[in-house]
Tab-separated table of C-alpha atoms in Angstrom:
chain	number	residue	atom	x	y	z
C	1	UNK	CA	0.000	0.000	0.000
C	2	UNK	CA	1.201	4.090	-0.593
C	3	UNK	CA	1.752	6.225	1.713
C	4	UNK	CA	1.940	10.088	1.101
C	5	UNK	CA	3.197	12.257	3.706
C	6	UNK	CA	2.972	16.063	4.127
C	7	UNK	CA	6.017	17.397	5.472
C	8	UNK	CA	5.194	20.493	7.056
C	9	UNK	CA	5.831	23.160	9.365
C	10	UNK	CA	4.743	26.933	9.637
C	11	UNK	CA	8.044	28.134	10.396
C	12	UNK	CA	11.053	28.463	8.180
C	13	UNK	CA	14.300	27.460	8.605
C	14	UNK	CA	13.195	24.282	10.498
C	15	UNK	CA	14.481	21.564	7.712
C	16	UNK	CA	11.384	21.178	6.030
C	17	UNK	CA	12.284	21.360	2.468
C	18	UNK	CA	15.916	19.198	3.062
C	19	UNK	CA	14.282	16.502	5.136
C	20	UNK	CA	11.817	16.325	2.156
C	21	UNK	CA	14.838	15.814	-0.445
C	22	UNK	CA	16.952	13.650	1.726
C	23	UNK	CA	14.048	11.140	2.937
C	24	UNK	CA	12.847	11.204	-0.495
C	25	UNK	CA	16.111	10.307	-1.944
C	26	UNK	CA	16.993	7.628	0.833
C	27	UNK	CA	13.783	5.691	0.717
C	28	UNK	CA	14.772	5.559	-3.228
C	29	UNK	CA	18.214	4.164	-2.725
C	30	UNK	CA	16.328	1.603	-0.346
C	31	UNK	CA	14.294	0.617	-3.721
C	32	UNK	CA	11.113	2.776	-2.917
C	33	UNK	CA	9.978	4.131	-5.344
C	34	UNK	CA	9.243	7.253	-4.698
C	35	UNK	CA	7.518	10.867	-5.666
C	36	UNK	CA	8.472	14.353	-4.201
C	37	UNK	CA	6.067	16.782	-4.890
C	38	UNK	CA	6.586	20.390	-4.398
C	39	UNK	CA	4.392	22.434	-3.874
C	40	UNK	CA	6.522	25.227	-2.079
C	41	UNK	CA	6.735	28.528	-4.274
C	42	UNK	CA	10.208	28.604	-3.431
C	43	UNK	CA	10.882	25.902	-5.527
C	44	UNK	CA	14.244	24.728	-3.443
C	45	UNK	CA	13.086	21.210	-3.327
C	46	UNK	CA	13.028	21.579	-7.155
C	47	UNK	CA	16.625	23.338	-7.476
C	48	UNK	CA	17.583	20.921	-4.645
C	49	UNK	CA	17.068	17.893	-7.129
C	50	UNK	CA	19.129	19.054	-9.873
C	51	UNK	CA	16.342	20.573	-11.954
C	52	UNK	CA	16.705	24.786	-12.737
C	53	UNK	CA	13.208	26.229	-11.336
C	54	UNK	CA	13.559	29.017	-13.672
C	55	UNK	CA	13.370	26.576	-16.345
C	56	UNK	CA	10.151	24.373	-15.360
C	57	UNK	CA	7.316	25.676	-17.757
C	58	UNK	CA	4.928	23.075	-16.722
C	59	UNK	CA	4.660	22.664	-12.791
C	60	UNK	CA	2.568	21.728	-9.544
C	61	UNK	CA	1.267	25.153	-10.425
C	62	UNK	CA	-0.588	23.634	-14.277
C	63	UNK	CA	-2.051	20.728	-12.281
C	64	UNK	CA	-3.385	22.671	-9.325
C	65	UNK	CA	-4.611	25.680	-11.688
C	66	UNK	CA	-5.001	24.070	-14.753
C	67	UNK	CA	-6.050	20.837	-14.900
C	68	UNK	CA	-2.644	19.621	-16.241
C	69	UNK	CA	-2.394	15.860	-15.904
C	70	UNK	CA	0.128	15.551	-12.863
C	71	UNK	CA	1.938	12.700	-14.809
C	72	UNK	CA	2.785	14.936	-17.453
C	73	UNK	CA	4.673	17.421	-14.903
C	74	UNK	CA	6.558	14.295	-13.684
C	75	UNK	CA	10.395	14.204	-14.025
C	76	UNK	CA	13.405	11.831	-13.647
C	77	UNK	CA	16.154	12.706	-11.016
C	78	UNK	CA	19.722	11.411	-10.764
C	79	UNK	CA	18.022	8.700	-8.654
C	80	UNK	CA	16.095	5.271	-10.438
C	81	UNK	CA	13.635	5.545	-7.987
C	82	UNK	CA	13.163	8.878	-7.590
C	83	UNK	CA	11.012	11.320	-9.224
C	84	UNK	CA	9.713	14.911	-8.708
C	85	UNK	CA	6.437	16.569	-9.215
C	86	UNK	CA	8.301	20.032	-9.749
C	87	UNK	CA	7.520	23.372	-8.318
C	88	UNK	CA	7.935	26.684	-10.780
C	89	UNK	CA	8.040	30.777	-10.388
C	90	UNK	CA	3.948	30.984	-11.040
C	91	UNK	CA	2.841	28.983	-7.562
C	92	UNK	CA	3.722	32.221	-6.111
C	93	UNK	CA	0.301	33.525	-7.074
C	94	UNK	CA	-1.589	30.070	-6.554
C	95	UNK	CA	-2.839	30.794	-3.138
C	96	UNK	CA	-4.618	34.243	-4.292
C	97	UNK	CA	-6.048	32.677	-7.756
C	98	UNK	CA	-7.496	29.198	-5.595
C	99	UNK	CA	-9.647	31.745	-3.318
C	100	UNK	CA	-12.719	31.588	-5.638
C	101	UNK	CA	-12.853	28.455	-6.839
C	102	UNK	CA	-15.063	25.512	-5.661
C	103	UNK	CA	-13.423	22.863	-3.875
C	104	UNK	CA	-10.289	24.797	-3.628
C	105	UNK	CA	-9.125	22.287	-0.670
C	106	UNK	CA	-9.471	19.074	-2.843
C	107	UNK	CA	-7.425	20.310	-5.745
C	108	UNK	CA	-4.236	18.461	-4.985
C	109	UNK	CA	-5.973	14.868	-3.868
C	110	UNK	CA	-7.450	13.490	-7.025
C	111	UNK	CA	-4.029	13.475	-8.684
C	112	UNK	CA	-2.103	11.912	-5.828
C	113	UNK	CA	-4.882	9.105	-5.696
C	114	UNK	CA	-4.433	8.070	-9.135
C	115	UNK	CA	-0.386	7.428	-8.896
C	116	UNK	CA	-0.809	4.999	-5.865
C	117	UNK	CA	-0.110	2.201	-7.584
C	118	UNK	CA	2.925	3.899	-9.311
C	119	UNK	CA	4.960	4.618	-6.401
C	120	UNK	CA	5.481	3.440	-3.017
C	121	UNK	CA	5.924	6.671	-1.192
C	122	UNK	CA	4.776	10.134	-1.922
C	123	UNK	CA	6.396	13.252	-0.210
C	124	UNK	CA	5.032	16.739	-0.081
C	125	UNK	CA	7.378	19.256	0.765
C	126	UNK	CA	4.707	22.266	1.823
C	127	UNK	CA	5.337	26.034	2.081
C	128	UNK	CA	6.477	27.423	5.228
C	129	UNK	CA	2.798	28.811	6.031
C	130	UNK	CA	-0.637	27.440	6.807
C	131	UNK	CA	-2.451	28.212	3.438
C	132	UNK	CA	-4.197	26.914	0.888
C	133	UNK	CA	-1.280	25.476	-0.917
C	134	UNK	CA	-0.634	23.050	2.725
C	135	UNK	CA	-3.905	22.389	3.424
C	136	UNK	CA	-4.106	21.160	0.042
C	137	UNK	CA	-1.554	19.205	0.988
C	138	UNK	CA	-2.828	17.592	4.428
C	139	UNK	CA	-6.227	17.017	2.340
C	140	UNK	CA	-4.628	14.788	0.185
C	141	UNK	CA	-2.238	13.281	2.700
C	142	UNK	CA	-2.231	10.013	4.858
C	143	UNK	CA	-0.081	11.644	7.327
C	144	UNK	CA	2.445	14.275	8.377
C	145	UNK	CA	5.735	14.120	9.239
C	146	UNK	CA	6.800	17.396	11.348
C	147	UNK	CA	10.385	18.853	11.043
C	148	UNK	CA	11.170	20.379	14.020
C	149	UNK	CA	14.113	22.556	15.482
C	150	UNK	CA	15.257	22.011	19.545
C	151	UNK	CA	14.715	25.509	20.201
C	152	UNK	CA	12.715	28.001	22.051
C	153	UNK	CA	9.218	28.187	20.084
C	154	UNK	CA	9.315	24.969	19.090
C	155	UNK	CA	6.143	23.725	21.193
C	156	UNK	CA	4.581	27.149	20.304
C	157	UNK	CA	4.996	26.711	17.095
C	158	UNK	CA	4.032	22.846	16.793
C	159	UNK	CA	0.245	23.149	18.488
C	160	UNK	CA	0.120	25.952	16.443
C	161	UNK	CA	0.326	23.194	13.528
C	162	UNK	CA	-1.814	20.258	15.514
C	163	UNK	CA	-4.509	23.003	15.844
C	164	UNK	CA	-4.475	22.936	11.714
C	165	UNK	CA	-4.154	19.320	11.463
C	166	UNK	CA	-6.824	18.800	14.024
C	167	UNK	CA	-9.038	21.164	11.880
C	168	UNK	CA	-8.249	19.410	8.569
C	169	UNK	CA	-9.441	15.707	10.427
C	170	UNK	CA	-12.641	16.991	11.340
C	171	UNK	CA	-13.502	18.746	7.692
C	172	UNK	CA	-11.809	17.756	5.418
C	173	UNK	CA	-9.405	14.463	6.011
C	174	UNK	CA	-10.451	12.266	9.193
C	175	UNK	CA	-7.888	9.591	8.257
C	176	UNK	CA	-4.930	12.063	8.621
C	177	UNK	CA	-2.139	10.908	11.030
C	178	UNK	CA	0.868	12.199	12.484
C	179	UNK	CA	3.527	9.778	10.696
C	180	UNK	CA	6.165	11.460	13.291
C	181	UNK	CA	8.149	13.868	14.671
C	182	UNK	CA	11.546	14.593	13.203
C	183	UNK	CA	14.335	16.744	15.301
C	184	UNK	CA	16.520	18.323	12.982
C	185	UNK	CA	19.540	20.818	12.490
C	186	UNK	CA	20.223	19.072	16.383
C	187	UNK	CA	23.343	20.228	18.678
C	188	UNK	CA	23.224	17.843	21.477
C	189	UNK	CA	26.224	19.785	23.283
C	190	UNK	CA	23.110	22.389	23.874
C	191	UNK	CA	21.373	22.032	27.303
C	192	UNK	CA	18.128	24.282	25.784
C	193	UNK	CA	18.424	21.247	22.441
C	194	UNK	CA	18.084	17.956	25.119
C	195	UNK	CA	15.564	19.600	27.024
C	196	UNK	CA	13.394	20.561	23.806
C	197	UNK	CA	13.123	17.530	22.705
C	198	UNK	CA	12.606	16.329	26.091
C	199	UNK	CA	10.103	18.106	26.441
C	200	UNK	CA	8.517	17.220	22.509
C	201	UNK	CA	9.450	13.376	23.302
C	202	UNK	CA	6.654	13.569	26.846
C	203	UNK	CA	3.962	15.230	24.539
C	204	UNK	CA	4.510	12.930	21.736
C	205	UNK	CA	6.169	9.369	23.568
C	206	UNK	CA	5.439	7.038	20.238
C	207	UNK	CA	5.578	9.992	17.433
C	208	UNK	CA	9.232	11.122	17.643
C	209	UNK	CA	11.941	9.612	15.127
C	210	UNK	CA	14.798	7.743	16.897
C	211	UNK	CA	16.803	9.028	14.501
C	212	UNK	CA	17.547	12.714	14.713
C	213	UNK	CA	19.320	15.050	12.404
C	214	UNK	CA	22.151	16.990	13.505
C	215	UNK	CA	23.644	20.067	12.231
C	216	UNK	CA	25.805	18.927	9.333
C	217	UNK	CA	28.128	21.439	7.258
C	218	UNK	CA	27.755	18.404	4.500
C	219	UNK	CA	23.892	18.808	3.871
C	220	UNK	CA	24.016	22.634	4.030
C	221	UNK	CA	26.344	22.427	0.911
C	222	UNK	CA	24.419	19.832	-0.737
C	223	UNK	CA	21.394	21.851	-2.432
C	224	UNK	CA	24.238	24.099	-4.422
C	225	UNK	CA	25.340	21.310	-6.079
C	226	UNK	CA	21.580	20.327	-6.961
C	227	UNK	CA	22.439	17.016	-5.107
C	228	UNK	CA	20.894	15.198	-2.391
C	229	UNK	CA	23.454	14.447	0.533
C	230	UNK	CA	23.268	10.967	-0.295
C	231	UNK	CA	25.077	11.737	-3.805
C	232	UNK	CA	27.070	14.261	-2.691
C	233	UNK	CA	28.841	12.326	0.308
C	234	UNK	CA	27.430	9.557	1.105
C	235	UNK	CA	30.110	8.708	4.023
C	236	UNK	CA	28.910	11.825	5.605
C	237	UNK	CA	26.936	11.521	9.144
C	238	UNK	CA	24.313	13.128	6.982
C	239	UNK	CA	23.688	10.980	4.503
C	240	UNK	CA	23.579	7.940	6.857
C	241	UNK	CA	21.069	10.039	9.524
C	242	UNK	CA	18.637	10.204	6.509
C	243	UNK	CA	19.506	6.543	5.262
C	244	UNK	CA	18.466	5.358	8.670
C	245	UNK	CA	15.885	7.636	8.841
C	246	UNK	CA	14.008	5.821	5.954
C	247	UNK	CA	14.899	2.431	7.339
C	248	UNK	CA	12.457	4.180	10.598
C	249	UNK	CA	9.975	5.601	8.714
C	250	UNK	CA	9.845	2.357	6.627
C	251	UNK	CA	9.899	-0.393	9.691
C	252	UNK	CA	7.199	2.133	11.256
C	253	UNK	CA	5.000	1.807	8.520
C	254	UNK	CA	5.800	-1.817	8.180
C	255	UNK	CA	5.023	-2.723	11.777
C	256	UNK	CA	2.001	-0.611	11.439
């Protein structure tokens, strides 16, 4: 059976978009295969693959907007496995143009649903908000995986999200499920770090990853080269976090 996941989270800077590329990339090198869609207007999850955003002419933004057939947006990456669904410049305005139109929410689901059989997991890396572009996203989800940072307004921030999610169950979505909680860009030399996720692990005993991902010089460089970290070094701690990462989010699902 498929599984798509929403990774998402409100606030920036948290992850989001390179836990999206890296788990994507690692469940494909475990023989997943696998989709990332992005439906950030940023595009980095696009860029971060390899492919120049500047150049996509048919995107996430054709299928949402304009009935485009989402397997005609589809693209190959450097990985068998691996495929992308790719952002472009013109999502930018999505959010504004959706407003008006009837089932505005649903947009995203009907095209997800018919590559099921295609692929074995589908990833959507959201925006770093709580529009219409992410709750697009948790409508057409199984579950959402949460980046999170050991910091300060972490908690705020994350009921902040379960308040959406919780919203999105009762309207729109009552299957959704928190696949887990991920800890990322982690320092555990920092006191405030170990008692964050402390803290996170007492809320949430059975959601948070084992594997956490700490703050790596390695994946920070990988995007320039338009490479996952798992092509670009693939000795790095990095690339084996996000390697065991999959194995985690793939034995979760399989126990499940």
């Amino acid at each position: 059976m498929s599984r798509i996941i929403a990774l998402v989270n409100q606030k920036g800077g948290v992850g989001k978009t390179t836990s999206s590329i890296n788990l994507a990339a690692s469940l494909a090198v475990l023989e997943k295969p696998t989709l990332l869609v992005d439906i950030d207007p940023q595009a980095n999850a696009t860029s971060g693959l390899g492919i120049d955003k500047s150049s996509v002419e048919t995107g996430i933004y054709d299928v949402l907007l304009n009935e485009v057939p989402i397997n005609d947006i589809i693209v190959k990456t450097q990985l068998d496995k691996l495929h992308l669904a790719p952002s472009q410049i013109d999502l930018a305005g999505a959010e504004v143009e959706m407003v008006g139109m009837e089932g505005r929410e649903n947009l995203l689901k009907p095209h997800l649903e018919a590559l099921r059989e295609r692929y074995k997991y589908i990833l959507i890396d959201c925006p770093p908000s709580l529009g219409l572009l992410t709750i697009n996203a948790l409508t057409a989800a199984d579950s959402v995986l949460i980046p999170i940072q050991a910091e300060y307004y972490a908690l705020e921030g994350l009921g902040q999200l379960l308040n959406t999610i919780d919203l999105v169950k009762n309207g729109l979505n009552p299957e959704l499920d928190i696949e887990g909680i991920l800890l990322t860009m982690f320092d555990s030399r920092l006191n405030l770090a170990q008692q964050v996720a402390g803290e996170i692990k007492k809320h949430f005993p059975e959601k948070v990853y084992e594997n956490v991902i700490a703050r790596s010089v390695r994946i920070a460089e990988a995007p320039s080269h338009g490479k996952p970290i798992i092509l670009y070094d693939v000795n790095s701690s990095g690339a084996q976090s996000y390697l065991a990462l999959a194995k985690e989010v793939a034995a979760r699902r399989g126990a499940k």
